[in-house]
Coordinates of C-alpha atoms in Angstrom, one line a residue:
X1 CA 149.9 139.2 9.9
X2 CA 148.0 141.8 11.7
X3 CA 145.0 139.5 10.4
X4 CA 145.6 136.7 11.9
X5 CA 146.6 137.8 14.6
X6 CA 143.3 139.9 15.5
X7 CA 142.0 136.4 14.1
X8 CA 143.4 134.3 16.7
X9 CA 142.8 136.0 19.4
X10 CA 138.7 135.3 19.4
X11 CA 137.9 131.5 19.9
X12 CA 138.6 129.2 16.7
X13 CA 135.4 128.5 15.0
X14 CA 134.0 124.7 15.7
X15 CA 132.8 122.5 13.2
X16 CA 129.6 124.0 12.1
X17 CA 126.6 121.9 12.2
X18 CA 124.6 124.0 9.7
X19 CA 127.3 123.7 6.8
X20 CA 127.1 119.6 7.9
X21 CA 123.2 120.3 7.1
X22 CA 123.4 121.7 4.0
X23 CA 125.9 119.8 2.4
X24 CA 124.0 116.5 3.0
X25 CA 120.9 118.4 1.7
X26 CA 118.9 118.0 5.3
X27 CA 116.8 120.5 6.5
X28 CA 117.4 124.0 7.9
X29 CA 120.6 126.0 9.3
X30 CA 121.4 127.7 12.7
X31 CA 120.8 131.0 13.0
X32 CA 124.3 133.1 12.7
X33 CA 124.6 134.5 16.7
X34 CA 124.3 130.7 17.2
X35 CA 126.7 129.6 15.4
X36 CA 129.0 132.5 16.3
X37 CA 128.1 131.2 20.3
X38 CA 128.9 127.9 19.1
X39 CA 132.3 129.1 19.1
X40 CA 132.9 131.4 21.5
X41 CA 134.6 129.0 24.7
X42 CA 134.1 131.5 27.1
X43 CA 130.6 130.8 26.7
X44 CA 130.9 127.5 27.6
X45 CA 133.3 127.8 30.2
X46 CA 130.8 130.2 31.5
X47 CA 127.7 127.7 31.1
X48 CA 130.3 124.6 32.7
X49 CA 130.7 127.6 36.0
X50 CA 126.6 128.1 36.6
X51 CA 126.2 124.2 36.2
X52 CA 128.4 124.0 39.3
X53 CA 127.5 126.8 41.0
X54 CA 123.6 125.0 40.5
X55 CA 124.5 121.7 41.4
X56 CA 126.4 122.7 44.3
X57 CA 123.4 125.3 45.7
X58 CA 120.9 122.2 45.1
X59 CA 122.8 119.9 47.0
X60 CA 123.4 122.2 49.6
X61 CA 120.9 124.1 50.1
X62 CA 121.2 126.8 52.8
X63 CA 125.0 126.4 53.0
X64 CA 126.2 127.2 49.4
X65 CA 125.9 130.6 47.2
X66 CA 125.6 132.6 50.6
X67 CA 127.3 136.1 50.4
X68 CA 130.2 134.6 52.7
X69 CA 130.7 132.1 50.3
X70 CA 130.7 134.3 47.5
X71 CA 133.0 136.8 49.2
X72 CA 135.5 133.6 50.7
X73 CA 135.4 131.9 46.7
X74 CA 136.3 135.5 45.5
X75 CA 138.9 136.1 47.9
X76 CA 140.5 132.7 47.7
X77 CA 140.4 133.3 43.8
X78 CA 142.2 136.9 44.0
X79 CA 145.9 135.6 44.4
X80 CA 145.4 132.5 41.1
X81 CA 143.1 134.9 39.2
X82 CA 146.4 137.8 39.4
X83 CA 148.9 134.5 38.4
X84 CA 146.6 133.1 35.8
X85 CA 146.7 136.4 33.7
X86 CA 150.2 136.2 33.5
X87 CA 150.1 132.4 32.7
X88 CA 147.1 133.1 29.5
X89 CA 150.2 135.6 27.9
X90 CA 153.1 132.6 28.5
X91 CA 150.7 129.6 26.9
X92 CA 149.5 131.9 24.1
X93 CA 152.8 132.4 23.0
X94 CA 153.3 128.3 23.4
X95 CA 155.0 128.6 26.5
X96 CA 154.8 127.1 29.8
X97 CA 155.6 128.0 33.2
X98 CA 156.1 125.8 36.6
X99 CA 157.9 127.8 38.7
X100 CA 155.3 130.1 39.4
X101 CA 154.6 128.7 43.0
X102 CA 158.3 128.8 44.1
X103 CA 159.0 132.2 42.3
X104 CA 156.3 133.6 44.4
X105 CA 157.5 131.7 47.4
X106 CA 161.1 133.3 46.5
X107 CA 159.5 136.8 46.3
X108 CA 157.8 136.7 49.7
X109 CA 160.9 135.4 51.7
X110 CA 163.2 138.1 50.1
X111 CA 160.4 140.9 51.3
X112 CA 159.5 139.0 54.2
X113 CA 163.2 139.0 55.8
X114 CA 163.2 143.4 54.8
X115 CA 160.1 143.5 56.9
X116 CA 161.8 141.2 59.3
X117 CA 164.8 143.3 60.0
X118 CA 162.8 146.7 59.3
X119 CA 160.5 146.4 62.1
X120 CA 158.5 143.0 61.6
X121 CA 155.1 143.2 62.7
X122 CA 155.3 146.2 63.6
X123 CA 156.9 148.5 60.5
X124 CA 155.9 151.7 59.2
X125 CA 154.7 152.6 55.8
X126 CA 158.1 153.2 54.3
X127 CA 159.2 149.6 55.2
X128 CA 155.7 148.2 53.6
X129 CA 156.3 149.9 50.3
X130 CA 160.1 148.7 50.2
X131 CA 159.0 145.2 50.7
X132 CA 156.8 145.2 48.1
X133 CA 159.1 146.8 45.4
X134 CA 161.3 144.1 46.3
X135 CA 158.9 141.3 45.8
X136 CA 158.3 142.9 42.4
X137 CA 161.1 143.7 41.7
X138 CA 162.5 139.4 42.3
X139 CA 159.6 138.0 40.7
X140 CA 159.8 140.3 37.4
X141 CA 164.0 139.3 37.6
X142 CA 163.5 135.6 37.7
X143 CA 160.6 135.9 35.3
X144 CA 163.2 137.9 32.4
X145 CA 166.0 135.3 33.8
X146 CA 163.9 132.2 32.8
X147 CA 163.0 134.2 29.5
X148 CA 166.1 134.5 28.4
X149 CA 167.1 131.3 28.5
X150 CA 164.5 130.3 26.8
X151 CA 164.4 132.9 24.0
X152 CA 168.2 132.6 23.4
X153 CA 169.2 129.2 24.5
X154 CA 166.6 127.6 22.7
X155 CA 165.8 125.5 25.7
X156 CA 162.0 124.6 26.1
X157 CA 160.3 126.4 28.5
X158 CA 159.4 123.1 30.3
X159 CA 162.5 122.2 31.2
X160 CA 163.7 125.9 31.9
X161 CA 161.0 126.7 34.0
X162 CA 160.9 123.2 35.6
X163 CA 164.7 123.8 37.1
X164 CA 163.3 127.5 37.9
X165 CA 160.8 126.2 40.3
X166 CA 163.7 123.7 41.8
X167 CA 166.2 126.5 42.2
X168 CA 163.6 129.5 43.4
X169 CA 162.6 127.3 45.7
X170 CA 166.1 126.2 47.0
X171 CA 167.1 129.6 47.2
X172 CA 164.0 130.8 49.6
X173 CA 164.4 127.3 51.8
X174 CA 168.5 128.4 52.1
X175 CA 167.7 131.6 53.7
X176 CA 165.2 130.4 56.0
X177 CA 166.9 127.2 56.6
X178 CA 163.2 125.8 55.0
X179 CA 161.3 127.4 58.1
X180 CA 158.8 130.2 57.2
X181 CA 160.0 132.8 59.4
X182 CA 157.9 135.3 61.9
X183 CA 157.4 139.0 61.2
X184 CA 157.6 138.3 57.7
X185 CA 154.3 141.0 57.2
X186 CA 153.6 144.5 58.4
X187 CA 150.6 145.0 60.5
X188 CA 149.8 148.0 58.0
X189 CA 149.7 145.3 54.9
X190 CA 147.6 143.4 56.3
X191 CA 145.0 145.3 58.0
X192 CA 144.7 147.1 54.5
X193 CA 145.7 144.8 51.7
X194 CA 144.8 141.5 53.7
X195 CA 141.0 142.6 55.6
X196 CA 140.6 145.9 54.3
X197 CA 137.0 146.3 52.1
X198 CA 136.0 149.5 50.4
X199 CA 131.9 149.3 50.1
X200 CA 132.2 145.8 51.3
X201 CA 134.7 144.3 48.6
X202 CA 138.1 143.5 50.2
X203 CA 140.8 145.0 48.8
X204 CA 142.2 141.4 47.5
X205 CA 139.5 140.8 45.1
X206 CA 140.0 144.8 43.9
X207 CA 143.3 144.6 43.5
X208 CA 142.6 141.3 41.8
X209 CA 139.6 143.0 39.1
X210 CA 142.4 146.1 38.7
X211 CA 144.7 143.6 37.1
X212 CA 142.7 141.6 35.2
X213 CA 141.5 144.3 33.2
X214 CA 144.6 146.4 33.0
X215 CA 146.2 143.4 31.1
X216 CA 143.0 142.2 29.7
X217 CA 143.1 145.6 27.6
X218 CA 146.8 144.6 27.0
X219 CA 146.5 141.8 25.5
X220 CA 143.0 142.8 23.3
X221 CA 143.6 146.1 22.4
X222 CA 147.5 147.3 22.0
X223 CA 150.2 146.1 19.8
X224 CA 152.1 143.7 22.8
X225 CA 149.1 141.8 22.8
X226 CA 148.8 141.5 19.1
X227 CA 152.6 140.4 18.9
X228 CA 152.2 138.0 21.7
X229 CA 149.1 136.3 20.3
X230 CA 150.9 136.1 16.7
X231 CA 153.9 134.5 18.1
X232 CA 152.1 131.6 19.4
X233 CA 150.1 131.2 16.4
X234 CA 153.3 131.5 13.9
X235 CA 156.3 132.5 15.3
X236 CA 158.2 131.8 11.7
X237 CA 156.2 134.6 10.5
X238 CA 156.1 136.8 12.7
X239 CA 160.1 137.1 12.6
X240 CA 159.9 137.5 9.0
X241 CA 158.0 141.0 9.9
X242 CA 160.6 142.2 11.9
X243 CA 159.2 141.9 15.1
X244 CA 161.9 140.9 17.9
X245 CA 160.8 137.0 18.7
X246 CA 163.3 136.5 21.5
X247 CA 163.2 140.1 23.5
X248 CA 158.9 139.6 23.4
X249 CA 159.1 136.7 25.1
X250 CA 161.6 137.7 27.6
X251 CA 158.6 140.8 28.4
X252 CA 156.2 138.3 28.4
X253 CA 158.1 135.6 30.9
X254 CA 159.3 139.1 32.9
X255 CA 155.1 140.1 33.2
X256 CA 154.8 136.4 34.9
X257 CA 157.1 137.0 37.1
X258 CA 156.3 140.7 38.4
X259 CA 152.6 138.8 38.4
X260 CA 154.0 136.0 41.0
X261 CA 155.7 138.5 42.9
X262 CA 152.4 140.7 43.2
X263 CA 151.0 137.1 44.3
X264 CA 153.9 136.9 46.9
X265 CA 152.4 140.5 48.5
X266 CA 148.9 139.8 48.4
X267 CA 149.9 136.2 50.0
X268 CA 151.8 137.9 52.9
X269 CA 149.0 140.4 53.5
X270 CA 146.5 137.6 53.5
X271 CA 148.5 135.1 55.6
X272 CA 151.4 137.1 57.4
X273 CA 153.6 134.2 56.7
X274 CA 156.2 133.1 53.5
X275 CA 154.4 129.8 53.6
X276 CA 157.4 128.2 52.1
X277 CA 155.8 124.6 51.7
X278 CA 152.2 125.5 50.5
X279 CA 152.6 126.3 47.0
X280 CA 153.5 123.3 45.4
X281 CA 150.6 122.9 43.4
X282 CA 149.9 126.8 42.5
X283 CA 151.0 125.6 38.8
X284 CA 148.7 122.9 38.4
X285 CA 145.9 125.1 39.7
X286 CA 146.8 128.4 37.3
X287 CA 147.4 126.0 34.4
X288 CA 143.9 124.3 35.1
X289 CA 142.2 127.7 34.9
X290 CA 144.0 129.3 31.9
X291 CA 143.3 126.1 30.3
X292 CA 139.5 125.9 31.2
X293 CA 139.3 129.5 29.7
X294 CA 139.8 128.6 26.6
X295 CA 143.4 129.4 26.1
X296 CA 145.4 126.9 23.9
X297 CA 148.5 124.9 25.3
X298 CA 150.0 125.2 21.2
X299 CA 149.9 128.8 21.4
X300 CA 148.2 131.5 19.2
X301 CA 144.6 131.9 21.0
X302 CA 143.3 132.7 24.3
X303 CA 141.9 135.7 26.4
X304 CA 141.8 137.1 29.9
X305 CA 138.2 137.1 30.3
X306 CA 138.3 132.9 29.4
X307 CA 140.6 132.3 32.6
X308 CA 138.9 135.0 34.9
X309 CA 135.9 132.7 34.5
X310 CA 138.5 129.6 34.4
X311 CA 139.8 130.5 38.0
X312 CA 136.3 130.7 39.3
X313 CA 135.5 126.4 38.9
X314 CA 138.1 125.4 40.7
X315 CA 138.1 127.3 43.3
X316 CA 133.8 127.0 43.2
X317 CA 134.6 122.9 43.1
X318 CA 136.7 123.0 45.6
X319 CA 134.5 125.1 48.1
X320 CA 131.4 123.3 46.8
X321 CA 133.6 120.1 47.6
X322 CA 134.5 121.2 51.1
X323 CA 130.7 122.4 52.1
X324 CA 128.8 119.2 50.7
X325 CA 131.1 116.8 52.6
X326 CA 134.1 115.7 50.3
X327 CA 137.2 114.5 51.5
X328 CA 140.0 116.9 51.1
X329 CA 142.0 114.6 49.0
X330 CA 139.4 114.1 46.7
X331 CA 139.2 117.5 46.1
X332 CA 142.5 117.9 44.6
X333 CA 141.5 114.4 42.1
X334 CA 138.8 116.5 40.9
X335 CA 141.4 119.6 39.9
X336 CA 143.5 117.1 38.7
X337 CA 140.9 115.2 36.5
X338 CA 139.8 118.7 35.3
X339 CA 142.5 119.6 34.2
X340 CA 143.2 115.9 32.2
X341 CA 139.5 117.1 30.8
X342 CA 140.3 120.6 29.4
X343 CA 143.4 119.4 27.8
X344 CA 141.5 116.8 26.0
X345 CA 138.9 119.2 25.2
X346 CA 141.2 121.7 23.9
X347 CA 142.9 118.6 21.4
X348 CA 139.9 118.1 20.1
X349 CA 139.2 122.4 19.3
X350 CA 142.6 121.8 17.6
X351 CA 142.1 118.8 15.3
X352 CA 138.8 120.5 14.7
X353 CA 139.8 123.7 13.2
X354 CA 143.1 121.6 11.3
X355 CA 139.4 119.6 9.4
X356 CA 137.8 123.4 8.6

């Protein structure tokens, strides 16, 4: 098992074009670091992200690729780059999770309304770091909550997670009454956290590099992420070895939600406000991304680094969008249609390794 699942976790070779060659007696194979590219989705997820990056610098010339753009596309990223890590370890293991938006909304109103009766605007450092445990400590609950369920009531985690995102978000609007309240952020957070740089990086996209490769490592290089790659792949099998199916993914839907909590701070430090109404979409965006990173929606295969890059083209669409003239609604067809378009491409991966 320990096999397949190092196995999995790389990309799924393609169908290779030099073994199509030989076998029909034509002429002449690929050399092996192509064919071993060939395969590799990052690459191409990579190759899809300069191809927009180009076309959106040609059509714009002047107004696109400039250092405030990079540094606004890198910021804007930081919050769906933190959720999208957790998001790869819940779709490996064949999971889903929709509630990410209102869990995060959740986890800012419940440290927003501390700050709020702690001194608002105004709190000390003690306040800041109480708020922020609590966020965690909310979004890493619901996360286990919704985890249970799923690993012990057999429910799917579509429907689990889909009443999750109905009920977090019921329980944030009943104790605001559905209005984002004022004071819900300390000065402190977000003068450090929310505009602070060090060496001219802000402390957002930092924060937002920290995590990715903390749980990058995780995933590639300890036994969790072994486990959780192998239950998505074969989840029959992996029982059979004695590993605990059910309390994994309970860790794994947990690390989601201390993930969307950790969203819900670095939202309140970058906005001051619980923004109770503004997440609605934060699913189909993180789900977009993982996807486009190469990260399967049957489970078994993905990787950090795929949705880091993954993250990036929507939110370089979007800006791109935004700077060359488009229509705001348009913007969110062309996530949409993305996302329709990784799916489709990631079917295809499928029914192509099921032929090797």
């Amino acid at each position: 098992m320990s096999a397949d699942s190092r196995g999995v976790r790389t990309a799924a070779p393609v169908e290779d074009p030099a073994h199509s060659d030989s076998a029909g007696g034509g002429g002449g194979t690929l050399p092996p670091w192509l064919r071993r590219a060939a395969g590799i989705s990052e690459l191409w997820t990579f190759v899809i992200l300069v191809a927009l990056v180009a076309f959106f610098t040609i059509a714009a010339p002047g107004k696109f690729f400039t250092t405030y753009d990079l540094t606004q596309i890198a910021v804007n990223a930081a919050i769906y780059l933190v959720l999208g890590v957790g998001m790869t370890y819940v779709i490996i293991t064949a999971g889903i999770d929709l509630s990410i938006g209102s869990v995060l909304v959740l986890a800012a109103v419940a440290a927003g309304e501390y700050n709020i009766h702690h001194g608002g605007p105004t709190a000390g450092w003690g306040t800041v770091a109480v708020s922020v445990l609590i966020a965690l400590a909310v979004g890493t609950a619901w996360g286990a909550l919704q985890g249970v369920v799923v690993a012990t009531g057999k429910v799917p985690p579509l429907i689990v997670t889909l009443g999750g995102l109905g009920a977090a978000l019921g329980l944030a609007e009943l104790a605001t009454g559905g209005q984002d309240p004022a004071g819900a952020a300390a000065a402190h957070l977000q003068d450090s956290l929310g505009f602070g740089k060090v060496l001219g990086i802000p402390w957002m996209v930092i924060l937002a590099a920290v995590v990715t490769a903390l749980f990058g490592a995780l995933l590639g290089a300890t036994r969790f992420g072994s486990h959780t790659l192998a239950i998505g792949s074969n989840p029959t099998a992996v029982r059979r070895a004695g590993i605990p199916v059910g309390r994994h993914l309970v860790k794994v839907y947990g690390l989601m939600g201390l993930l969307a909590g950790l969203g819900a701070v670095m939202w309140l430090a970058s906005y001051g406000t619980t923004s109770i109404a503004g997440h609605s979409t934060d699913n189909l965006k993180v789900i977009t991304a993982v996807v486009l990173g190469g990260t399967s929606l049957f489970g078994g295969r993905g990787s950090v680094l795929g949705t880091v890059i993954g993250v990036f083209i929507p939110a370089v669409l979007t800006t791109g969008l935004i700077v060359i003239g488009v229509q705001q609604y348009w913007q969110d067809v062309a996530v949409g249609v993305v996302l329709v378009a990784a799916v489709y491409i990631d079917q295809m991966r499928r029914r192509t390794r099921e032929r090797a």
